[in-house]
Short mmCIF file of C-alpha atoms in Angstrom, two decimals:
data_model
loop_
_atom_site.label_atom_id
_atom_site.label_comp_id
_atom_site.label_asym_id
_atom_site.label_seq_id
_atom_site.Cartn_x
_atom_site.Cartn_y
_atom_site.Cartn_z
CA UNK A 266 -10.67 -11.52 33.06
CA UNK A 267 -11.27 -12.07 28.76
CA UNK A 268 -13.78 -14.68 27.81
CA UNK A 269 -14.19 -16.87 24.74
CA UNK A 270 -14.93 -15.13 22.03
CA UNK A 271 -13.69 -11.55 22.89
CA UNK A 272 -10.40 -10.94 20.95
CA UNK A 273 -8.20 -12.21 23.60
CA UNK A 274 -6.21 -14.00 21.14
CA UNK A 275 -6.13 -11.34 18.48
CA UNK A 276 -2.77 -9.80 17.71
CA UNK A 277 -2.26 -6.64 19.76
CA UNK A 278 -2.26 -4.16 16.96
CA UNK A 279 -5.60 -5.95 16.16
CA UNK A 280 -8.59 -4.48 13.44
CA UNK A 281 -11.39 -2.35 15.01
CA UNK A 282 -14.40 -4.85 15.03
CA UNK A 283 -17.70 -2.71 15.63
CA UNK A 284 -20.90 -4.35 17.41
CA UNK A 285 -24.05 -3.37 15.12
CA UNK A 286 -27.77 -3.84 15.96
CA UNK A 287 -27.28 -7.07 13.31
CA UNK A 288 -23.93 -8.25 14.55
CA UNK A 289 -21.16 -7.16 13.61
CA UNK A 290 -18.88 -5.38 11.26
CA UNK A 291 -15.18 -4.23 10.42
CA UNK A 292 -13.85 -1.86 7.67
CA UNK A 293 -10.45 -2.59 5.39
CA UNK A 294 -9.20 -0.22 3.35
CA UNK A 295 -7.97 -1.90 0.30
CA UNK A 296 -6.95 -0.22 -3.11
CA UNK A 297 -8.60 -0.47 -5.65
CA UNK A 298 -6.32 -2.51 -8.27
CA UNK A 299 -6.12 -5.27 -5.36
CA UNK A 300 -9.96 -5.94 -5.78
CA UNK A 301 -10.09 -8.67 -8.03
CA UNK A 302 -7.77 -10.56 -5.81
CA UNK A 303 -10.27 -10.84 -3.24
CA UNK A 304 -13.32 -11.38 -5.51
CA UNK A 305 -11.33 -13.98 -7.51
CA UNK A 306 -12.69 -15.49 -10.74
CA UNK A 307 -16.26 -14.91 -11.70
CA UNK A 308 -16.24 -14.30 -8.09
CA UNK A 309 -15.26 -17.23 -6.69
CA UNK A 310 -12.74 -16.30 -3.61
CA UNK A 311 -15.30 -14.22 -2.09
CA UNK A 312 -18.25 -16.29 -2.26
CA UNK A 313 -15.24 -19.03 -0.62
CA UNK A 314 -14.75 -16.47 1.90
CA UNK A 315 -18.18 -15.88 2.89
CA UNK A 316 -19.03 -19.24 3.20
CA UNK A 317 -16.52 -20.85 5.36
CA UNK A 318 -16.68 -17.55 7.62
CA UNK A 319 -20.84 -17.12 7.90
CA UNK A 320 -19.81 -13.47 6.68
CA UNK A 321 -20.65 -10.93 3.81
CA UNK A 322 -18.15 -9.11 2.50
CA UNK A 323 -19.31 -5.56 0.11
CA UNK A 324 -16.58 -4.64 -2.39
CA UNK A 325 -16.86 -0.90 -4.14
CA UNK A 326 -17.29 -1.09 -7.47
CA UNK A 327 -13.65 -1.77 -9.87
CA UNK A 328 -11.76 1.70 -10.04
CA UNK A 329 -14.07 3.24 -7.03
CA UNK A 330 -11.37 3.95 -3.97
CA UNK A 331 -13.03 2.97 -1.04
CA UNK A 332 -13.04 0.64 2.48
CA UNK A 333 -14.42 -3.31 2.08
CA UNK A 334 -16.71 -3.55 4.50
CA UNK A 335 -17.29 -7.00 6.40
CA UNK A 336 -20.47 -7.50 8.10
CA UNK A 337 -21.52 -11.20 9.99
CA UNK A 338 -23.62 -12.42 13.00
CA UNK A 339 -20.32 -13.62 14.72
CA UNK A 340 -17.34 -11.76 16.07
CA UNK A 341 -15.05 -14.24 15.09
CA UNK A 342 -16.44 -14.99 12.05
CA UNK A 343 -15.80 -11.14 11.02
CA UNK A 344 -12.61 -11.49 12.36
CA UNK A 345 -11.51 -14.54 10.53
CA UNK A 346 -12.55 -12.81 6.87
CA UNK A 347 -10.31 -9.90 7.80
CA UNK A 348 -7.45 -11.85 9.08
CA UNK A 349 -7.69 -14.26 5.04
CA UNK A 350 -8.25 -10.32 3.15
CA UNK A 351 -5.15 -8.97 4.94
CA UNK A 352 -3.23 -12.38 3.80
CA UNK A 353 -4.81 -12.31 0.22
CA UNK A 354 -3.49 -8.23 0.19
CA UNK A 355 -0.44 -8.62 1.61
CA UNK A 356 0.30 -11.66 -1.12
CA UNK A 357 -0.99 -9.83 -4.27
CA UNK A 358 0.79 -6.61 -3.26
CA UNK A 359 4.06 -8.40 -3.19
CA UNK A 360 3.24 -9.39 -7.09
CA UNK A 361 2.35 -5.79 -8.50
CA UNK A 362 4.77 -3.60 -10.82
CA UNK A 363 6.28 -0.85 -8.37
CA UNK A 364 5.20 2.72 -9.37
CA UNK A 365 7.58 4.79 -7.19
CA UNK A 366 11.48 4.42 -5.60
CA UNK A 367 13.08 6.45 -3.11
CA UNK A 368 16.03 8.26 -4.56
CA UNK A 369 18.97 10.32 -4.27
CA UNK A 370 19.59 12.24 -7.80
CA UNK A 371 23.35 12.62 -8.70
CA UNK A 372 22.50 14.35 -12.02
CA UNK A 373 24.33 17.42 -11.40
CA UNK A 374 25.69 19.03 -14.23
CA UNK A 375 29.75 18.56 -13.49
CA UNK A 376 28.35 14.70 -12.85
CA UNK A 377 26.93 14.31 -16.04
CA UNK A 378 29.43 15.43 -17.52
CA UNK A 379 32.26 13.43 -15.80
CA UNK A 380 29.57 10.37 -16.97
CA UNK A 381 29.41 11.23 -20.57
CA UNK A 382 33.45 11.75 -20.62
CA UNK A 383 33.42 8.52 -19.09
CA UNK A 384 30.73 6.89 -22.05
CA UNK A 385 32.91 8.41 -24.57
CA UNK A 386 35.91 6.75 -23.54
CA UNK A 387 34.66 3.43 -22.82
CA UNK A 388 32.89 3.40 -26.31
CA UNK A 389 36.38 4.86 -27.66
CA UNK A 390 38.94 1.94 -26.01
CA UNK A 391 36.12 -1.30 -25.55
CA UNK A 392 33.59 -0.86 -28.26
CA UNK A 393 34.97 -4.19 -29.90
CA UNK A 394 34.36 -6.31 -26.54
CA UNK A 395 31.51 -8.19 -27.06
CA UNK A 396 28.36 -6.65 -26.17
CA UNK A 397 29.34 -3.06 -25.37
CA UNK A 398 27.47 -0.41 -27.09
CA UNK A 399 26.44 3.11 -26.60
CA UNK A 400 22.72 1.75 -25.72
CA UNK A 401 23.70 0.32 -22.53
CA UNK A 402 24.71 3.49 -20.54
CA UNK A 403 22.44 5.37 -18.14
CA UNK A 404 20.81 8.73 -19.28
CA UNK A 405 22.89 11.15 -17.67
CA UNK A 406 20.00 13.21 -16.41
CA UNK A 407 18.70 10.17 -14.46
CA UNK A 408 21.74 9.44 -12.74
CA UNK A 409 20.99 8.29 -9.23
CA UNK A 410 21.00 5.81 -5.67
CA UNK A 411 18.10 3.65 -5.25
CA UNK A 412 16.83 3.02 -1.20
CA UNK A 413 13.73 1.29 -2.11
CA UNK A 414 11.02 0.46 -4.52
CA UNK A 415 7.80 1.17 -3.52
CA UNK A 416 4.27 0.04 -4.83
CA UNK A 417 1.56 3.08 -4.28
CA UNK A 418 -1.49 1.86 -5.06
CA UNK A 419 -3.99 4.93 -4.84
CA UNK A 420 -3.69 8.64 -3.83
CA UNK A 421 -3.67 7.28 -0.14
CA UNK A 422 -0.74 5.72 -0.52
CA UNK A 423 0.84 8.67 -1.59
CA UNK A 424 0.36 10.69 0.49
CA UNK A 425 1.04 7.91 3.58
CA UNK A 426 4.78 7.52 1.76
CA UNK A 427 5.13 11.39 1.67
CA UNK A 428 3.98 11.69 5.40
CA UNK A 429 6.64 8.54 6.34
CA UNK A 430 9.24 10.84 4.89
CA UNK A 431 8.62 14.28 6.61
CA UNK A 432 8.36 11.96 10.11
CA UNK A 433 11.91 10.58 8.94
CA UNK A 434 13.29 13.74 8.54
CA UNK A 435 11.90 14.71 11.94
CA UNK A 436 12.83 11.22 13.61
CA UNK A 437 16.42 10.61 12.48
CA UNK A 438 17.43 12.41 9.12
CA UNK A 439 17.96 15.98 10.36
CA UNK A 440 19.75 14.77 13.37
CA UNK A 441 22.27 12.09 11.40
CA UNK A 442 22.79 15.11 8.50
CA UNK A 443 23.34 17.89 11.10
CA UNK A 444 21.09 20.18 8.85
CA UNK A 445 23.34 20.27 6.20
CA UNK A 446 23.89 18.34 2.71
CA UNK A 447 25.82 15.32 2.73
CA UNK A 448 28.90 15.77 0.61
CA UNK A 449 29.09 12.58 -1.04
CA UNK A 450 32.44 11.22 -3.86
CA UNK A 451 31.63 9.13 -6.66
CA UNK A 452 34.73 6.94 -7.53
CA UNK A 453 35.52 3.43 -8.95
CA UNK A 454 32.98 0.84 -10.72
CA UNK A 455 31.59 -2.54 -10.05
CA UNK A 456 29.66 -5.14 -11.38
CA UNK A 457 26.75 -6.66 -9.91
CA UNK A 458 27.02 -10.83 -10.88
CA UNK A 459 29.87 -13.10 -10.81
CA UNK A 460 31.68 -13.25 -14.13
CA UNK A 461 33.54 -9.77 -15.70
CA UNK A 462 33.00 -11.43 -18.96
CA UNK A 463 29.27 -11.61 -18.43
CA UNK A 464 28.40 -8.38 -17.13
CA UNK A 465 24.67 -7.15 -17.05
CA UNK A 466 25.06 -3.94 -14.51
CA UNK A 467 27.78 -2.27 -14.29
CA UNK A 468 27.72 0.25 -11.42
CA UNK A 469 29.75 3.66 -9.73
CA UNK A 470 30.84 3.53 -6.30
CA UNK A 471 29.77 6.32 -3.47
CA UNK A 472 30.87 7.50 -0.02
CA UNK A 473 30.88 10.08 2.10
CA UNK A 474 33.99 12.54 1.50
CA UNK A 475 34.32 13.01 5.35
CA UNK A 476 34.47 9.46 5.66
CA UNK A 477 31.68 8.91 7.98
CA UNK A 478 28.15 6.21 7.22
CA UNK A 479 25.87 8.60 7.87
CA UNK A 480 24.50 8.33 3.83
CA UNK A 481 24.19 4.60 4.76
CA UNK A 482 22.57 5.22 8.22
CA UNK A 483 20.12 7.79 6.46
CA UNK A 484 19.52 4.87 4.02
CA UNK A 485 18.69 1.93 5.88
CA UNK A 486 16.55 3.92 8.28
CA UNK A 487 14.90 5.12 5.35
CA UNK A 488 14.17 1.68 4.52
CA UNK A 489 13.32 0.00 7.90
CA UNK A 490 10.84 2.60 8.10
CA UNK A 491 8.95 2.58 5.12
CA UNK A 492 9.36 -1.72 5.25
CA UNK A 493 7.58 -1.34 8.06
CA UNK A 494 4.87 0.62 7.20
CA UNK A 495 4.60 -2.64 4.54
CA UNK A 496 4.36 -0.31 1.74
CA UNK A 497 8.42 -0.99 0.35
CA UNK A 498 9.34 -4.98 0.54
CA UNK A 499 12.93 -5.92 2.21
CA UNK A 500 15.40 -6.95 -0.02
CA UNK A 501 18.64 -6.77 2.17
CA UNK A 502 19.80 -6.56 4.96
CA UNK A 503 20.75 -2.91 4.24
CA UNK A 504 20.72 -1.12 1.26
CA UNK A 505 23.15 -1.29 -1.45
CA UNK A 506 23.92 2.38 -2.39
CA UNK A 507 24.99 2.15 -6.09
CA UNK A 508 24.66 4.48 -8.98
CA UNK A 509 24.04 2.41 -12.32
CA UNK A 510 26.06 3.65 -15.26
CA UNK A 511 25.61 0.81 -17.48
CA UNK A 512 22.67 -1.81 -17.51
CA UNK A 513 21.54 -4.31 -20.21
CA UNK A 514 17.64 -4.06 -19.34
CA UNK A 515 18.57 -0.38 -21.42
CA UNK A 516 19.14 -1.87 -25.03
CA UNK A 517 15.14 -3.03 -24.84
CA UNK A 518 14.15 -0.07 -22.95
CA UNK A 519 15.57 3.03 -22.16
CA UNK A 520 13.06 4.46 -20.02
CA UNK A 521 13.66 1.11 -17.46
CA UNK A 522 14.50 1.45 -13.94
CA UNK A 523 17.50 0.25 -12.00
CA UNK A 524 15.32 -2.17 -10.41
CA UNK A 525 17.75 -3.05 -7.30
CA UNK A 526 15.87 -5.81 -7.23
CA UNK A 527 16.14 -9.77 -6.34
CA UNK A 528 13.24 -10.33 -8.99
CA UNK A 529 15.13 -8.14 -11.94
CA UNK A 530 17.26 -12.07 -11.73
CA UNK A 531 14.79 -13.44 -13.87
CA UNK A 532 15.24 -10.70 -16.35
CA UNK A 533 18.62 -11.92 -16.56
CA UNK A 534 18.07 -14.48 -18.62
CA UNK A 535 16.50 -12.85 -21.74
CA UNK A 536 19.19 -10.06 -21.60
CA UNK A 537 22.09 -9.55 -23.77
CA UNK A 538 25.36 -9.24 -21.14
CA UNK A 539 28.48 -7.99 -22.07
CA UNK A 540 32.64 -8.41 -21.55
CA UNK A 541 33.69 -5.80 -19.19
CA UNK A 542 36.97 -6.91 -18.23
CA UNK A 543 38.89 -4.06 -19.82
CA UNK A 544 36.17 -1.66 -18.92
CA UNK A 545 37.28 -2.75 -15.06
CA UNK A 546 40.67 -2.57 -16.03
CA UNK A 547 41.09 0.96 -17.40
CA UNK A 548 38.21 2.62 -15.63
CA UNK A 549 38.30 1.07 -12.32
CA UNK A 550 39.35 4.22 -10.43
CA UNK A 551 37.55 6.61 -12.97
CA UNK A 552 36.46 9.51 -10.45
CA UNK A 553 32.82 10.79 -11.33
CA UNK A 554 33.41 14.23 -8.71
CA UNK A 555 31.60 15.17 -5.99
CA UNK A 556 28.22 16.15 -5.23
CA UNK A 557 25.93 18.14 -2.80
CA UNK A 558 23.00 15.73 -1.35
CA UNK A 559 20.41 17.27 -0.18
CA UNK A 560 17.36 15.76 -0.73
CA UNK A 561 15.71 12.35 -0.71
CA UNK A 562 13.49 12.27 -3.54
CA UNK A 563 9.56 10.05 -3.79
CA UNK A 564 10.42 9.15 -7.35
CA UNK A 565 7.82 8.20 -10.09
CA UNK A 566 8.85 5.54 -12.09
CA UNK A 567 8.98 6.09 -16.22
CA UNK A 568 8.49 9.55 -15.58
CA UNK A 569 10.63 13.14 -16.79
CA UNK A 570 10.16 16.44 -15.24
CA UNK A 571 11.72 19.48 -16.61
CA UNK A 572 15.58 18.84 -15.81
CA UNK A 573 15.01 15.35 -16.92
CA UNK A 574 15.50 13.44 -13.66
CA UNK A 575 12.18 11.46 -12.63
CA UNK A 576 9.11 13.20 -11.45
CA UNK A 577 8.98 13.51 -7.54
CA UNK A 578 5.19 12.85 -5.37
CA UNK A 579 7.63 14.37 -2.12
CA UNK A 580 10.49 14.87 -0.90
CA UNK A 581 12.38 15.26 2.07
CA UNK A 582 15.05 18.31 2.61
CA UNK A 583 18.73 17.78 5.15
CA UNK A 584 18.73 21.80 5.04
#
């Protein structure tokens, strides 16, 4: 038998609450840029906090990585100040810039090329429809699917993403890929909103050569997982595997990322779209080639490395 006041009703996955020789005390790790969320202005929310929960709460300094550390007479009280930080995180979180994306890269050199054939002729045959210009394509050396955005806070989270990958590969990804690359086509073009005329991302289309889901299976496992560890926020239902080839967020800024994103909507409204009716009409089919996957890449947002795709914090291998 539980009595009052013993965690009974705590959730099973519940916070390790230690009994000190003042009471007692429970640990958070928090990172670092998600400090000031919790001590609030001039330090309002935390003073809030330790008042209506008879607690004190000790925040490292700003910048210092480190764990909160929540100290009170009462059990529940302790437990009631965790339960409002994890809410306070888990909202803030949702708000920050992401810093990293899992990718596939499809900037091999034949698909680069078939891309730039296929900039050349669109600029050649639609460079009088309205909006089309050469500052709206992709750069061919960043060519690539987006499974997730991810927010990494500190080094920790880092390195919990690049340990979620290697237990993917492990878990499901060598067993769906059979140990070998997925051989994956890259044909046809869509857009992503509702009007041809008004076009803001125009994307190419990928599957499988041998006609099978397993790039979609690998995918939305990929995602499940990592939403789950509640470092990557679910957007769909599953993951919509598209390579961007044209994007108006470009003509303000190259460097920007395919966000793949419900929030990039309210970009939307301050961008520039363009008329790609004929573009559907003559390049609809256009074939891009074929191309070896083999690796699911941790991607750093606005970053280059050396072959000019983005710089990777891990990755995980098929073979």
């Amino acid at each position: 038998m539980t009595g009052p006041g013993d965690g009974a009703d705590e959730p099973c996955d519940a916070f390790v609450v230690e009994e000190t020789e003042r009471g007692y005390q429970c640990a958070v790790d928090v990172p670092s840029p998600l400090y000031k969320y919790i001590i609030g202005k001039k330090g309002e929310t935390k003073k809030k906090l330790e008042t209506e929960t008879r607690t004190s709460i000790n925040i490292p300094k700003p910048g210092v990585e480190g764990e909160i550390v929540i100290t009170g007479q009462h059990r529940n009280g302790v437990i009631s100040a965790r339960t409002r930080i994890d809410v306070l995180v888990e909202c803030f979180r949702k708000k920050q810039p992401f810093t990293h994306f899992l990718s596939f890269a499809l900037n091999q050199l034949a698909i680069q090329e078939k891309f730039l054939q296929f900039k050349e002729e669109v600029l050649e045959q639609c460079s009088n429809d309205i909006g089309v210009s050469s500052s709206l394509f992709q750069n061919p050396a960043k060519l690539h699917l987006t499974i997730g955005t991810l927010a990494l806070l500190n080094d920790q989270e880092i390195r919990k993403a690049q340990e979620i990958l290697q237990r993917c590969k492990e878990d499901f990804a060598d067993t769906i890929a059979g140990g070998k690359p997925l051989t994956v086509e890259i044909a046809g073009i869509e857009y992503m909103n509702d009007d041809p005329a008004m076009m803001d991302v125009l994307y190419a289309k990928v599957h499988m050569k041998d006609g099978s889901n397993k790039l979609q299976l690998i995918a939305d496992r990929l995602m499940d997982r990592f939403v789950a560890s509640g470092l990557m926020m679910k957007e769909w239902d599953q993951v919509k595997l598209h390579a961007t080839v044209m994007n108006t967020i470009f003509r303000k800024d190259p460097s920007a990322e395919d966000q793949n994103s419900k929030t990039a909507a309210r970009y939307f409204k301050e961008r520039e779209s363009f008329d790609g009716r004929n573009i559907l009409k003559l390049f609809g089919n256009f074939c891009f080639g074929e191309v070896q996957l083999n690796s699911v890449y941790l991607s750093q947002r606005f970053s280059t490395d050396s072959s000019g795709y983005y710089a990777t914090s891990g990755q995980l291998n098929f073979s």
